[in-house]
PDB file of N, CA and C in Angstrom:
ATOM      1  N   UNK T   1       4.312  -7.534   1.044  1.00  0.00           N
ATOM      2  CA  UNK T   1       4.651  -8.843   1.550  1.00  0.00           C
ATOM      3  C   UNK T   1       5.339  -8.726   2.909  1.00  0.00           C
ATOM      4  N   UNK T   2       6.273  -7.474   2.860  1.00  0.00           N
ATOM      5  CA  UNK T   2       6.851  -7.537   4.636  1.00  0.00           C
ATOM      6  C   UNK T   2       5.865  -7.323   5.450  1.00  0.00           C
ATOM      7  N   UNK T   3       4.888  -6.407   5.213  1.00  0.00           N
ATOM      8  CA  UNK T   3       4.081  -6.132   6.204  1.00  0.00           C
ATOM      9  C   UNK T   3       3.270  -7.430   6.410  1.00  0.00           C
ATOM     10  N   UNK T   4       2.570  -8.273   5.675  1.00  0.00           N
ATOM     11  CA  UNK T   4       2.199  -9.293   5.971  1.00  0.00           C
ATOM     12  C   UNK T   4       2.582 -10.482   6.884  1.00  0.00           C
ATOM     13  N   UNK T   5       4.421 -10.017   6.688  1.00  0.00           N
ATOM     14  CA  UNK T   5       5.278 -11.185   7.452  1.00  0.00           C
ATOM     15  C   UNK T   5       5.470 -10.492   8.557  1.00  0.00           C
ATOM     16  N   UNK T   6       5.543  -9.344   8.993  1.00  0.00           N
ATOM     17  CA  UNK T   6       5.752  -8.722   9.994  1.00  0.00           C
ATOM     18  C   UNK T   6       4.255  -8.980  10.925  1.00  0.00           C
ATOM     19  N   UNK T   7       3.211  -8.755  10.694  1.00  0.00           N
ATOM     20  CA  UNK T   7       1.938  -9.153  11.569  1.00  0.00           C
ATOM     21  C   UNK T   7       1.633 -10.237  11.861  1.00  0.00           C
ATOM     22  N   UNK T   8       2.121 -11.571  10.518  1.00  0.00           N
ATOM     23  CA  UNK T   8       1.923 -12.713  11.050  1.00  0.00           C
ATOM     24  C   UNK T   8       2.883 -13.140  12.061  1.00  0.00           C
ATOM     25  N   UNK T   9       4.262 -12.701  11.901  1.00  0.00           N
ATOM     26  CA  UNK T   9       5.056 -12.460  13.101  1.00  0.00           C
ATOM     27  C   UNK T   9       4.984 -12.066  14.419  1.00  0.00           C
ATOM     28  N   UNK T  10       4.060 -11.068  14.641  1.00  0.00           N
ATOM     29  CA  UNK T  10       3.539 -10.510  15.401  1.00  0.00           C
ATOM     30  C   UNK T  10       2.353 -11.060  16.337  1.00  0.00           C
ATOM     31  N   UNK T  11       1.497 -11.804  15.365  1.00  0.00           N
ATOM     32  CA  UNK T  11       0.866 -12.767  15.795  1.00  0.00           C
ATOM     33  C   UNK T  11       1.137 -13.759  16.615  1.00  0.00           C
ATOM     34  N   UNK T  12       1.621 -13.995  16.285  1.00  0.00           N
ATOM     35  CA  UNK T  12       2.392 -15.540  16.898  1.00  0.00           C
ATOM     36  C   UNK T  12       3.198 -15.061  18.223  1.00  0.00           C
ATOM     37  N   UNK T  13       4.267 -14.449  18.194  1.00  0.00           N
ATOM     38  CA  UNK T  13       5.283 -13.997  18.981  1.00  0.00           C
ATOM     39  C   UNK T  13       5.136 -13.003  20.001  1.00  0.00           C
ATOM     40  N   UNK T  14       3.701 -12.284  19.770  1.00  0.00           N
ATOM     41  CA  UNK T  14       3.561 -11.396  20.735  1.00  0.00           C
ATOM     42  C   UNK T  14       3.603 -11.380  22.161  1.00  0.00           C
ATOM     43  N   UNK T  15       3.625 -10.804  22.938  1.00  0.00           N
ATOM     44  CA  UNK T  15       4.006 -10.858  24.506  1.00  0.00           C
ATOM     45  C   UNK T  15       2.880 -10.267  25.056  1.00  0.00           C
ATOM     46  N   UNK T  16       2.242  -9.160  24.736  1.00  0.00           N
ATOM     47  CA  UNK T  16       1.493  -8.307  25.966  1.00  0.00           C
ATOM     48  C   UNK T  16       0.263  -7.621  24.891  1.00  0.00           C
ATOM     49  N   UNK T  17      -0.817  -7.286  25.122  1.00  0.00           N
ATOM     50  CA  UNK T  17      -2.022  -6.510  24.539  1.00  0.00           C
ATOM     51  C   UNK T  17      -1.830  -4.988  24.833  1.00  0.00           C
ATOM     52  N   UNK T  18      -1.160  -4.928  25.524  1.00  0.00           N
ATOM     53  CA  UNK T  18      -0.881  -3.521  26.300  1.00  0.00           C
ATOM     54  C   UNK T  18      -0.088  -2.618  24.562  1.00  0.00           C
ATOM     55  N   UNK T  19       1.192  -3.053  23.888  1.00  0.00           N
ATOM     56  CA  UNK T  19       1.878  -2.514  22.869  1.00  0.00           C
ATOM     57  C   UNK T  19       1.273  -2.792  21.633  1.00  0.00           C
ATOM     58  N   UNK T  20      -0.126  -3.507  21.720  1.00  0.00           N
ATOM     59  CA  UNK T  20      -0.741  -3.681  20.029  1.00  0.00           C
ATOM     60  C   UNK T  20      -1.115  -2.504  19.212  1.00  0.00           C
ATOM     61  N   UNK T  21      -1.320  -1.584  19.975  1.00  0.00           N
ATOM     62  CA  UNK T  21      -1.997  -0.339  19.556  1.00  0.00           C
ATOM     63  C   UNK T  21      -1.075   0.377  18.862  1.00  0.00           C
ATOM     64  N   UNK T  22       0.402   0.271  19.849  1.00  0.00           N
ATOM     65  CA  UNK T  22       1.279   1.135  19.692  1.00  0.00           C
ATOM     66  C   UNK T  22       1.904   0.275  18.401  1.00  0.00           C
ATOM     67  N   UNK T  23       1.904  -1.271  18.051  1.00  0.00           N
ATOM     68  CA  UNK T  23       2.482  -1.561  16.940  1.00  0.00           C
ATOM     69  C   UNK T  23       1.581  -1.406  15.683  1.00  0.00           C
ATOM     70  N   UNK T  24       0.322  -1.781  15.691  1.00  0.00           N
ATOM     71  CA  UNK T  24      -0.853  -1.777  14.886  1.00  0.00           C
ATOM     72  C   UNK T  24      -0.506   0.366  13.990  1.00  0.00           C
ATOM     73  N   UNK T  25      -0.081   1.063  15.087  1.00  0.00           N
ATOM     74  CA  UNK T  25       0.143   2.265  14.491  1.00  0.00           C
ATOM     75  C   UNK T  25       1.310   2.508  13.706  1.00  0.00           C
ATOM     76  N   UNK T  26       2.608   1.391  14.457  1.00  0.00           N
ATOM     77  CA  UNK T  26       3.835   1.706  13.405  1.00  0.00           C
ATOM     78  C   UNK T  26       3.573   0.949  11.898  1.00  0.00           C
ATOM     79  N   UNK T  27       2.818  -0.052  12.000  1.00  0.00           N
ATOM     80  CA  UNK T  27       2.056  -0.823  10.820  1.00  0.00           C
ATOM     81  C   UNK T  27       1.691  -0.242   9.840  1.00  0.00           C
ATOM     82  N   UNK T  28       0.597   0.606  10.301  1.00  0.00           N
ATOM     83  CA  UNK T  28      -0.177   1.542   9.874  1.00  0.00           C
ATOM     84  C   UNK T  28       0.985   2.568   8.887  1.00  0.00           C
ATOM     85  N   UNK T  29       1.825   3.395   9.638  1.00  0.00           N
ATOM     86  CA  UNK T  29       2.226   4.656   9.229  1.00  0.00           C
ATOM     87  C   UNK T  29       3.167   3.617   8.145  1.00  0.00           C
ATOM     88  N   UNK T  30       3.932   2.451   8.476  1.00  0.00           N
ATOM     89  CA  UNK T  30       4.509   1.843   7.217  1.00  0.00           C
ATOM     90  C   UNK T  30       3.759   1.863   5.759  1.00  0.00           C
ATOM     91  N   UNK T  31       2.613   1.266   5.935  1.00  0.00           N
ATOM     92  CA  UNK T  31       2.400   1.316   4.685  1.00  0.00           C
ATOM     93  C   UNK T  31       1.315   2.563   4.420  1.00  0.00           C
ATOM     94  N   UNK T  32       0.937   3.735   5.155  1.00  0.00           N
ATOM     95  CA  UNK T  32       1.344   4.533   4.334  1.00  0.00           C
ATOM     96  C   UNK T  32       2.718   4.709   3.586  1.00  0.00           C
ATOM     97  N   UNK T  33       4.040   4.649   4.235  1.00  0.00           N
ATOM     98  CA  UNK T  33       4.764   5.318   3.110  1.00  0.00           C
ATOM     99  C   UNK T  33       4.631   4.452   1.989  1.00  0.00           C
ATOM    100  N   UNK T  34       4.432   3.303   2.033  1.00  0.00           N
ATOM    101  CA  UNK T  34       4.346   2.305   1.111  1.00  0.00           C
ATOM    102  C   UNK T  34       3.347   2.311   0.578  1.00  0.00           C
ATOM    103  N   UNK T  35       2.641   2.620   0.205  1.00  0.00           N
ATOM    104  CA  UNK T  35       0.899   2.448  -0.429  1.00  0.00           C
ATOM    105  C   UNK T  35       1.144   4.327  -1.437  1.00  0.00           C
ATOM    106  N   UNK T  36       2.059   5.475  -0.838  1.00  0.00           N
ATOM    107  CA  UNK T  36       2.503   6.357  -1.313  1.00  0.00           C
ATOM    108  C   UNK T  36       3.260   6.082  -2.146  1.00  0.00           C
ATOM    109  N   UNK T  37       4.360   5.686  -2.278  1.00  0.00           N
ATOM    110  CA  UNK T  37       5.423   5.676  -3.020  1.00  0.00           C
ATOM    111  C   UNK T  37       4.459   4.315  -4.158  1.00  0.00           C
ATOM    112  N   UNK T  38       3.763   3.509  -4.169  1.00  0.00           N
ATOM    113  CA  UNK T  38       3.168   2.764  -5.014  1.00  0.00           C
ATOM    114  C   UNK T  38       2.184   3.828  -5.899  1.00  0.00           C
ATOM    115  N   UNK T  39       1.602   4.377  -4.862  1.00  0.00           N
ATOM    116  CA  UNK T  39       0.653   5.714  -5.850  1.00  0.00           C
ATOM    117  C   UNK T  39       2.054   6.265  -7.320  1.00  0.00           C
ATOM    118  N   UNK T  40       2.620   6.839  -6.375  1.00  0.00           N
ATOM    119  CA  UNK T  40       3.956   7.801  -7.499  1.00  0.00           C
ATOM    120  C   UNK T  40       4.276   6.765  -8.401  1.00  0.00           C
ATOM    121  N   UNK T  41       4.352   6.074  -8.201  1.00  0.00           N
ATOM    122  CA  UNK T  41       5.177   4.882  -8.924  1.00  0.00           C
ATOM    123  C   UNK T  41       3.984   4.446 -10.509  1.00  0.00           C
ATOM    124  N   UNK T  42       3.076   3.848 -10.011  1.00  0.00           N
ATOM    125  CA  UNK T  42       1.654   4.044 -11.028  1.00  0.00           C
ATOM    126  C   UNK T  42       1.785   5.131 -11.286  1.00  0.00           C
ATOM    127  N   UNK T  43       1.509   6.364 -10.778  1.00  0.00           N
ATOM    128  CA  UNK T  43       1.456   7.361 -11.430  1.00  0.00           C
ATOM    129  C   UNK T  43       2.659   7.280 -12.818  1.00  0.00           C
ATOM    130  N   UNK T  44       3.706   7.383 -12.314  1.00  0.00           N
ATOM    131  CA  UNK T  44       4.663   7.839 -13.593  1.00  0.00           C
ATOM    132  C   UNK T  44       4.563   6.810 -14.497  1.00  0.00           C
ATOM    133  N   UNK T  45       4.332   5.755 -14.104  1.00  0.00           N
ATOM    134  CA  UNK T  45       4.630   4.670 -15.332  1.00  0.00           C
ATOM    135  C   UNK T  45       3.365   5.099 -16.100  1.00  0.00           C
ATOM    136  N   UNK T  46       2.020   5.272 -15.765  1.00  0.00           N
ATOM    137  CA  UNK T  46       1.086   5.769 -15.981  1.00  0.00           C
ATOM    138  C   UNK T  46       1.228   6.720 -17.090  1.00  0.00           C
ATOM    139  N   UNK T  47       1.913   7.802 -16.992  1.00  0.00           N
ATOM    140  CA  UNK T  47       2.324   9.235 -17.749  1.00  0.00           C
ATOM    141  C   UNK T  47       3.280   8.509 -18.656  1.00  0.00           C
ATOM    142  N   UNK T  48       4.015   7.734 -18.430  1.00  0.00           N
ATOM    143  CA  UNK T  48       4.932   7.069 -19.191  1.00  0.00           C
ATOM    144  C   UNK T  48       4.327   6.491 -20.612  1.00  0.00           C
ATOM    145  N   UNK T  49       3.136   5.086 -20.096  1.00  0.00           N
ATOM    146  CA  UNK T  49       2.867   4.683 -21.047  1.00  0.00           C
ATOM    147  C   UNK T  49       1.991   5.609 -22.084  1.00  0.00           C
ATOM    148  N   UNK T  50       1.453   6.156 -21.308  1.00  0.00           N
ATOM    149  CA  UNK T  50       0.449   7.308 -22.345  1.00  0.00           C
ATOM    150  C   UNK T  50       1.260   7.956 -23.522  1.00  0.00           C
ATOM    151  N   UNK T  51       2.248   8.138 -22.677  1.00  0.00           N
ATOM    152  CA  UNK T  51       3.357   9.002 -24.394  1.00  0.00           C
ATOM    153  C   UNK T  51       3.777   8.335 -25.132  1.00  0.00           C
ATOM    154  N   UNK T  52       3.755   6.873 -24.845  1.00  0.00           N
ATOM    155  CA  UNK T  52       3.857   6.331 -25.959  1.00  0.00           C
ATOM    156  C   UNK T  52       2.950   5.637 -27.255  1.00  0.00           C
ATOM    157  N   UNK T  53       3.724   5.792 -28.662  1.00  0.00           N
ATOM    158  CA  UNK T  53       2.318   5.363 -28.886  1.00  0.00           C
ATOM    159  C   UNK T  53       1.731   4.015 -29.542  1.00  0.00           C
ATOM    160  N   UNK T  54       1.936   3.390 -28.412  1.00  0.00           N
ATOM    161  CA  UNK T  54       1.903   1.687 -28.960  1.00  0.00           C
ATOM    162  C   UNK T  54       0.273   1.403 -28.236  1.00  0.00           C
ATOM    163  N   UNK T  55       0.154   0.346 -28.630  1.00  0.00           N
ATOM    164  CA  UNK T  55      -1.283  -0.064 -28.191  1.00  0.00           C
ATOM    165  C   UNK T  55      -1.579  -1.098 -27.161  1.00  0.00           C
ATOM    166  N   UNK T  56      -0.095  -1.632 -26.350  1.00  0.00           N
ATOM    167  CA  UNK T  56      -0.101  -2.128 -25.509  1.00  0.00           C
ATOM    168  C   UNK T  56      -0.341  -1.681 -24.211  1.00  0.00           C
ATOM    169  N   UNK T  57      -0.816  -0.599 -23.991  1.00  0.00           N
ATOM    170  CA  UNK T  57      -1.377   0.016 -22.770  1.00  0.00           C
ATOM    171  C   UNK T  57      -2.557  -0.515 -22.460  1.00  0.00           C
ATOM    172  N   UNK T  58      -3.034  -0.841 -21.210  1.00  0.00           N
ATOM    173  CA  UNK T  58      -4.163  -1.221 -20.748  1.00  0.00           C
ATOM    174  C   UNK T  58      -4.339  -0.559 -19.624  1.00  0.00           C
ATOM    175  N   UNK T  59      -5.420   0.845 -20.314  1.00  0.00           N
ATOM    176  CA  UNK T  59      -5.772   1.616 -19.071  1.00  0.00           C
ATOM    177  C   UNK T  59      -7.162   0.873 -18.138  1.00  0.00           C
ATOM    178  N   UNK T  60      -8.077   0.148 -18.204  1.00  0.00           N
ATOM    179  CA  UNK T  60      -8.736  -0.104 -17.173  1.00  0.00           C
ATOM    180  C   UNK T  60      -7.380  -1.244 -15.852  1.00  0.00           C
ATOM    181  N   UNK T  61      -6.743  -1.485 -16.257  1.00  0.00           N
ATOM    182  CA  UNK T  61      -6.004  -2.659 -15.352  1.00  0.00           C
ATOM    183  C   UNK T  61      -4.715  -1.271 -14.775  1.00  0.00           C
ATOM    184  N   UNK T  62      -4.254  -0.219 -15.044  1.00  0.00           N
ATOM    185  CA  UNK T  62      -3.466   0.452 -14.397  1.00  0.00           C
ATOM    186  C   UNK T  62      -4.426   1.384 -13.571  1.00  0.00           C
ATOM    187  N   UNK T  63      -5.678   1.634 -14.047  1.00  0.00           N
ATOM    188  CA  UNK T  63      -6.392   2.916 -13.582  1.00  0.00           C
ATOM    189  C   UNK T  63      -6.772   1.989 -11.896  1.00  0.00           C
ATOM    190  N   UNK T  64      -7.365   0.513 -12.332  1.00  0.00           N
ATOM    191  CA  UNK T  64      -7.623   0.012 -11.236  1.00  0.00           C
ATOM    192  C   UNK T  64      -6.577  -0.267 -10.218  1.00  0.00           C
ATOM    193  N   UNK T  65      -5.596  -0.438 -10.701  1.00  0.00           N
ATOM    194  CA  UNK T  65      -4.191  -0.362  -9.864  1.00  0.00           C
ATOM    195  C   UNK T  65      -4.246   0.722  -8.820  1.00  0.00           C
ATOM    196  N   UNK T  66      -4.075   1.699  -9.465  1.00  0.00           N
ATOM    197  CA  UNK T  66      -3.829   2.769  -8.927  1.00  0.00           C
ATOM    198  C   UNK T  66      -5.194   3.169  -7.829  1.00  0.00           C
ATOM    199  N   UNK T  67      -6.297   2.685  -8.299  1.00  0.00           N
ATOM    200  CA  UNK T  67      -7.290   3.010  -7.274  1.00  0.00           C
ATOM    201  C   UNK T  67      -7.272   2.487  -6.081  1.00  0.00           C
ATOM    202  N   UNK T  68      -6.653   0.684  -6.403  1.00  0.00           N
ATOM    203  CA  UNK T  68      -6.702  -0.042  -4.996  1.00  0.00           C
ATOM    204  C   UNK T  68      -5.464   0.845  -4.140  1.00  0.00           C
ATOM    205  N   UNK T  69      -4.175   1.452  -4.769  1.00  0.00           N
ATOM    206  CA  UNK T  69      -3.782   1.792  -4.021  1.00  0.00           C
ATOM    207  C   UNK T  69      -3.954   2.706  -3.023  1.00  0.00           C
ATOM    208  N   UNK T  70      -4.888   4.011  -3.657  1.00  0.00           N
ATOM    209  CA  UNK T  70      -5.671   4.766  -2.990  1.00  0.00           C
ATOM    210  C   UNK T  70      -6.610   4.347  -2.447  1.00  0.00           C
ATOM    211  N   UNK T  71      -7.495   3.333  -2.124  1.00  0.00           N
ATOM    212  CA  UNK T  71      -7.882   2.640  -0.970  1.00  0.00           C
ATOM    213  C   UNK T  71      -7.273   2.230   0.081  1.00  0.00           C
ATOM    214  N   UNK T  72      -5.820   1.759  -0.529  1.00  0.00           N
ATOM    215  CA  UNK T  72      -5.731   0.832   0.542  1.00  0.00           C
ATOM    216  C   UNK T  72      -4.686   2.120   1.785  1.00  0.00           C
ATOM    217  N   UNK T  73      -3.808   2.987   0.529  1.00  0.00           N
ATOM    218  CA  UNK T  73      -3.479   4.293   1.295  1.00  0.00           C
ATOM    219  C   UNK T  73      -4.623   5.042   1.978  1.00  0.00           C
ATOM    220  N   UNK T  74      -5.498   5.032   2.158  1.00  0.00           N
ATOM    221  CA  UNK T  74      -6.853   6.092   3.069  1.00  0.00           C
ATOM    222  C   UNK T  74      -7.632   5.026   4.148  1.00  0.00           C
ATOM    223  N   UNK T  75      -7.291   3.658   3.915  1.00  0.00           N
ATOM    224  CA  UNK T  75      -7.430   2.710   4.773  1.00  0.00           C
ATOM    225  C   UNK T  75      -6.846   2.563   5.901  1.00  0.00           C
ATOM    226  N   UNK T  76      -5.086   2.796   5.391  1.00  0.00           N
ATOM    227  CA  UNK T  76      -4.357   3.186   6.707  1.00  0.00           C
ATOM    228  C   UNK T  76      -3.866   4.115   7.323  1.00  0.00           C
ATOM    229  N   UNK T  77      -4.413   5.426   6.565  1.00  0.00           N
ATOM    230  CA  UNK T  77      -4.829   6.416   7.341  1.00  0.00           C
ATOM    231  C   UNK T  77      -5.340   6.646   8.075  1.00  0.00           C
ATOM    232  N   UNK T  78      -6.813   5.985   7.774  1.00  0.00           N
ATOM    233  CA  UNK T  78      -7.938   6.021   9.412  1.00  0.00           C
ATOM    234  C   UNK T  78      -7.470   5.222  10.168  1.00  0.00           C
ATOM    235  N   UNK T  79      -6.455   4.326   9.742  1.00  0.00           N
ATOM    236  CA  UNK T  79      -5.735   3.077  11.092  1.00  0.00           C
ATOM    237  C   UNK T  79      -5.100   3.888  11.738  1.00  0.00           C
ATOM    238  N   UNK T  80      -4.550   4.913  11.466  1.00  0.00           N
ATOM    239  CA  UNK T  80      -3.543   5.162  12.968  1.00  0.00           C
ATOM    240  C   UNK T  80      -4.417   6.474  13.620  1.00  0.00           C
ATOM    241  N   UNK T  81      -5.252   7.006  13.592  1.00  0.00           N
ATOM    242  CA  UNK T  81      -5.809   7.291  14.221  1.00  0.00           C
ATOM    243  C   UNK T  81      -6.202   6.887  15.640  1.00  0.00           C
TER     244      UNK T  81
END
């Protein structure tokens, strides 16, 4: 959600075409760390629910979780390039 408010911010308020590149990259490297720490995060809860042994786990809705995050982490990888 910050990053969202931060570009639409950006949008609006911007000054020059010349620093988009250079912000579009601090963007970028943000949510990598953020799209990372969401991976770990699925992950453990992930390992978490598995040991337990209730039947309220729903692995197609965490597995897909975890995939968009690895999309969307390798998405903004090739962004700051």
């Amino acid at each position: 959600l910050a990053l969202i408010v931060l570009e639409f911010g950006d949008m609006i308020f911007h000054s020059s075409v010349q620093g988009l590149s250079n912000r579009f990259k601090i963007y970028s490297t943000i949510a990598v760390v953020l799209f990372s720490a969401f991976i770990l995060h699925d992950t453990q809860l992930l390992k978490k629910r598995s040991t337990l042994v209730t039947n309220d786990v729903n692995y197609p809705s965490e597995s897909m979780s975890l995939f968009l995050d690895m999309v969307n982490l390798f998405t903004n990888i090739s962004n700051i390039n």
